């Protein structure tokens, strides 16, 4: 018995693991299809106002003591001012979620086709509420990364780290133009990487 539970044996003089699907046996390196795949694909989805709308808000206390309330969509275009203090406590849960069906359908199709690592990359600090919501809409086996930081550069840095580890085909979708702009800059730094960035427009 080989590793991962596959049965080892000989086929046409090659040592193989039965149960795997192999590519052309006449190539020099006799590898499984996954092992022989040159493209390492990463598909990255934002969560709030990309996959789902919620009743969660961002609360701001300004330098002069006044307070403001922003929806995620409003926050996506808000330009922070000196002295602003942000309260993201609403995002410790997924409050009254409304599925954004078009993007959710895209996510499900990508998962169904396979061949890519699929990640939900969120500025939220807690991944579990996101994971629970995805389960409710029948989305499983997706990795959720909670950055606990709304700085757009953090998303770009996370994706860049994956590029440095060998990913060469990236698709990124987000409702924030700031996040989109930060990730787009990676295309100049890594011209050989296929980088597709999509901005979800707010109504």
Short mmCIF file of C-alpha atoms in Angstrom, two decimals:
data_model
loop_
_atom_site.label_atom_id
_atom_site.label_comp_id
_atom_site.label_asym_id
_atom_site.label_seq_id
_atom_site.Cartn_x
_atom_site.Cartn_y
_atom_site.Cartn_z
CA UNK A 1 0.00 0.00 0.00
CA UNK A 2 1.45 3.37 -1.02
CA UNK A 3 0.98 6.72 0.67
CA UNK A 4 -2.50 8.27 0.72
CA UNK A 5 -4.00 4.78 0.59
CA UNK A 6 -3.15 4.07 -3.06
CA UNK A 7 -2.04 0.55 -4.03
CA UNK A 8 1.45 0.44 -5.55
CA UNK A 9 2.31 -1.77 -8.50
CA UNK A 10 4.03 -1.98 -11.90
CA UNK A 11 2.48 -1.00 -15.23
CA UNK A 12 4.52 -1.25 -18.44
CA UNK A 13 7.65 -1.09 -16.38
CA UNK A 14 6.59 1.99 -14.44
CA UNK A 15 5.99 2.07 -10.70
CA UNK A 16 2.54 3.57 -10.24
CA UNK A 17 -0.12 4.01 -7.59
CA UNK A 18 -3.39 2.47 -8.77
CA UNK A 19 -6.35 4.70 -8.04
CA UNK A 20 -4.68 7.84 -9.37
CA UNK A 21 -5.48 9.25 -12.81
CA UNK A 22 -2.30 9.63 -14.84
CA UNK A 23 -1.39 11.73 -17.82
CA UNK A 24 0.28 10.54 -21.03
CA UNK A 25 2.47 7.54 -20.00
CA UNK A 26 4.98 8.28 -22.75
CA UNK A 27 6.25 11.55 -21.30
CA UNK A 28 9.51 11.47 -19.38
CA UNK A 29 8.06 12.31 -15.98
CA UNK A 30 5.23 9.89 -15.20
CA UNK A 31 3.12 12.05 -12.91
CA UNK A 32 -0.52 12.36 -11.96
CA UNK A 33 -2.48 15.08 -13.74
CA UNK A 34 -2.43 17.30 -10.64
CA UNK A 35 1.30 16.84 -10.22
CA UNK A 36 1.94 17.63 -13.88
CA UNK A 37 -0.21 20.76 -13.98
CA UNK A 38 1.93 23.83 -14.69
CA UNK A 39 -0.68 26.41 -13.71
CA UNK A 40 -1.25 26.97 -10.01
CA UNK A 41 -4.61 28.72 -9.85
CA UNK A 42 -5.96 30.85 -7.02
CA UNK A 43 -9.49 32.24 -6.93
CA UNK A 44 -10.07 34.89 -4.26
CA UNK A 45 -13.48 36.27 -3.25
CA UNK A 46 -14.22 39.09 -0.84
CA UNK A 47 -17.18 38.47 1.47
CA UNK A 48 -19.18 41.55 2.55
CA UNK A 49 -21.02 43.25 -0.31
CA UNK A 50 -19.40 40.81 -2.74
CA UNK A 51 -21.01 37.50 -1.78
CA UNK A 52 -23.56 38.81 0.71
CA UNK A 53 -25.19 41.99 1.95
CA UNK A 54 -25.73 42.24 5.70
CA UNK A 55 -27.14 44.64 8.24
CA UNK A 56 -23.65 45.08 9.69
CA UNK A 57 -22.35 48.64 9.82
CA UNK A 58 -19.08 50.42 10.55
CA UNK A 59 -19.22 53.06 13.25
CA UNK A 60 -16.83 56.01 13.24
CA UNK A 61 -15.98 58.41 16.02
CA UNK A 62 -14.41 61.49 14.49
CA UNK A 63 -11.72 63.73 15.91
CA UNK A 64 -14.31 66.39 16.86
CA UNK A 65 -16.34 63.82 18.81
CA UNK A 66 -19.09 63.39 16.22
CA UNK A 67 -20.13 59.89 15.18
CA UNK A 68 -21.01 58.41 11.80
CA UNK A 69 -22.45 55.11 10.62
CA UNK A 70 -21.42 53.56 7.29
CA UNK A 71 -22.68 50.53 5.43
CA UNK A 72 -19.98 48.25 3.95
CA UNK A 73 -20.69 49.82 0.56
CA UNK A 74 -20.25 53.33 1.91
CA UNK A 75 -17.12 52.32 3.78
CA UNK A 76 -15.65 50.91 0.54
CA UNK A 77 -15.46 54.44 -0.89
CA UNK A 78 -14.92 56.36 2.37
CA UNK A 79 -11.68 58.31 2.66
CA UNK A 80 -10.49 58.12 6.30
CA UNK A 81 -9.82 61.41 8.03
CA UNK A 82 -7.22 62.19 10.64
CA UNK A 83 -8.40 61.13 14.09
CA UNK A 84 -11.10 58.70 12.87
CA UNK A 85 -11.66 55.74 15.18
CA UNK A 86 -13.47 52.76 13.65
CA UNK A 87 -15.70 50.24 15.34
CA UNK A 88 -16.15 46.98 13.37
CA UNK A 89 -17.90 45.02 16.14
CA UNK A 90 -20.96 44.36 13.94
CA UNK A 91 -18.79 42.06 11.84
CA UNK A 92 -18.33 39.51 14.60
CA UNK A 93 -21.47 37.89 13.17
CA UNK A 94 -23.28 37.80 9.81
CA UNK A 95 -26.39 39.88 10.54
CA UNK A 96 -29.48 39.35 8.40
CA UNK A 97 -27.58 38.09 5.33
CA UNK A 98 -28.92 38.64 1.82
CA UNK A 99 -27.16 36.49 -0.76
CA UNK A 100 -25.74 38.25 -3.82
CA UNK A 101 -26.78 35.49 -6.15
CA UNK A 102 -24.75 36.30 -9.25
CA UNK A 103 -21.40 36.26 -7.46
CA UNK A 104 -22.42 33.27 -5.33
CA UNK A 105 -23.28 31.38 -8.51
CA UNK A 106 -19.87 32.24 -9.95
CA UNK A 107 -18.18 30.95 -6.79
CA UNK A 108 -20.13 27.70 -6.90
CA UNK A 109 -19.28 27.18 -10.58
CA UNK A 110 -15.57 27.66 -9.92
CA UNK A 111 -15.71 25.14 -7.07
CA UNK A 112 -17.64 22.68 -9.24
CA UNK A 113 -15.14 22.88 -12.12
CA UNK A 114 -12.21 22.38 -9.74
CA UNK A 115 -8.51 22.79 -10.46
CA UNK A 116 -8.19 25.96 -8.36
CA UNK A 117 -7.55 26.89 -4.77
CA UNK A 118 -10.61 28.92 -3.70
CA UNK A 119 -10.36 31.37 -0.81
CA UNK A 120 -12.68 33.86 0.86
CA UNK A 121 -10.44 36.77 1.85
CA UNK A 122 -12.15 39.10 4.30
CA UNK A 123 -11.17 42.08 6.42
CA UNK A 124 -13.28 40.61 9.22
CA UNK A 125 -11.49 39.44 12.34
CA UNK A 126 -13.52 36.23 12.78
CA UNK A 127 -13.67 33.50 10.12
CA UNK A 128 -16.25 31.25 11.81
CA UNK A 129 -19.38 33.38 11.06
CA UNK A 130 -18.32 33.52 7.40
CA UNK A 131 -17.78 29.76 7.33
CA UNK A 132 -21.19 29.16 8.91
CA UNK A 133 -22.92 31.40 6.36
CA UNK A 134 -21.23 29.61 3.45
CA UNK A 135 -22.42 26.29 4.85
CA UNK A 136 -25.98 27.66 4.97
CA UNK A 137 -25.86 28.42 1.22
CA UNK A 138 -24.34 25.01 0.47
CA UNK A 139 -20.75 26.14 -0.09
CA UNK A 140 -18.24 23.80 1.48
CA UNK A 141 -14.52 23.07 1.33
CA UNK A 142 -13.60 26.74 0.89
CA UNK A 143 -10.80 28.23 2.97
CA UNK A 144 -11.71 31.46 4.79
CA UNK A 145 -8.95 33.93 5.65
CA UNK A 146 -9.90 36.64 8.17
CA UNK A 147 -7.25 39.36 8.03
CA UNK A 148 -8.64 41.42 10.94
CA UNK A 149 -7.52 44.48 9.00
CA UNK A 150 -9.30 46.75 6.51
CA UNK A 151 -6.10 48.08 4.95
CA UNK A 152 -6.32 47.25 1.20
CA UNK A 153 -2.60 46.55 1.10
CA UNK A 154 -3.12 43.59 3.44
CA UNK A 155 -5.17 41.81 0.78
CA UNK A 156 -2.57 42.58 -1.86
CA UNK A 157 0.19 41.36 0.45
CA UNK A 158 -1.66 38.10 1.12
CA UNK A 159 -2.08 37.43 -2.60
CA UNK A 160 1.53 38.41 -3.30
CA UNK A 161 2.67 35.87 -0.72
CA UNK A 162 0.81 33.16 -2.67
CA UNK A 163 2.40 34.33 -5.92
CA UNK A 164 5.83 34.06 -4.31
CA UNK A 165 4.96 30.50 -3.28
CA UNK A 166 4.29 29.52 -6.91
CA UNK A 167 0.76 30.63 -7.83
CA UNK A 168 0.75 31.97 -11.39
CA UNK A 169 -2.96 32.34 -12.22
CA UNK A 170 -5.03 34.62 -9.96
CA UNK A 171 -8.65 35.77 -10.09
CA UNK A 172 -9.72 38.37 -7.49
CA UNK A 173 -13.19 39.88 -6.96
CA UNK A 174 -14.07 42.59 -4.44
CA UNK A 175 -16.55 45.44 -4.00
CA UNK A 176 -13.95 47.92 -2.73
CA UNK A 177 -12.21 49.96 -5.41
CA UNK A 178 -9.34 50.44 -2.95
CA UNK A 179 -8.81 46.69 -2.62
CA UNK A 180 -9.11 46.24 -6.36
CA UNK A 181 -6.54 48.97 -7.03
CA UNK A 182 -4.10 47.51 -4.50
CA UNK A 183 -4.29 44.04 -6.05
CA UNK A 184 -4.09 45.35 -9.63
CA UNK A 185 -0.67 46.84 -8.86
CA UNK A 186 0.69 43.29 -8.57
CA UNK A 187 0.36 42.88 -12.34
CA UNK A 188 3.24 45.32 -12.90
CA UNK A 189 5.39 43.61 -10.31
CA UNK A 190 4.64 40.11 -11.64
CA UNK A 191 4.01 40.47 -15.40
CA UNK A 192 4.26 36.72 -15.99
CA UNK A 193 1.37 36.01 -13.62
CA UNK A 194 -2.13 35.88 -15.07
CA UNK A 195 -3.98 38.33 -12.81
CA UNK A 196 -7.68 39.01 -13.41
CA UNK A 197 -9.35 41.53 -11.10
CA UNK A 198 -13.06 42.21 -11.05
CA UNK A 199 -14.78 45.09 -9.22
CA UNK A 200 -18.32 44.48 -7.93
CA UNK A 201 -20.17 47.74 -8.47
CA UNK A 202 -22.58 49.01 -5.83
CA UNK A 203 -26.00 50.24 -6.87
#
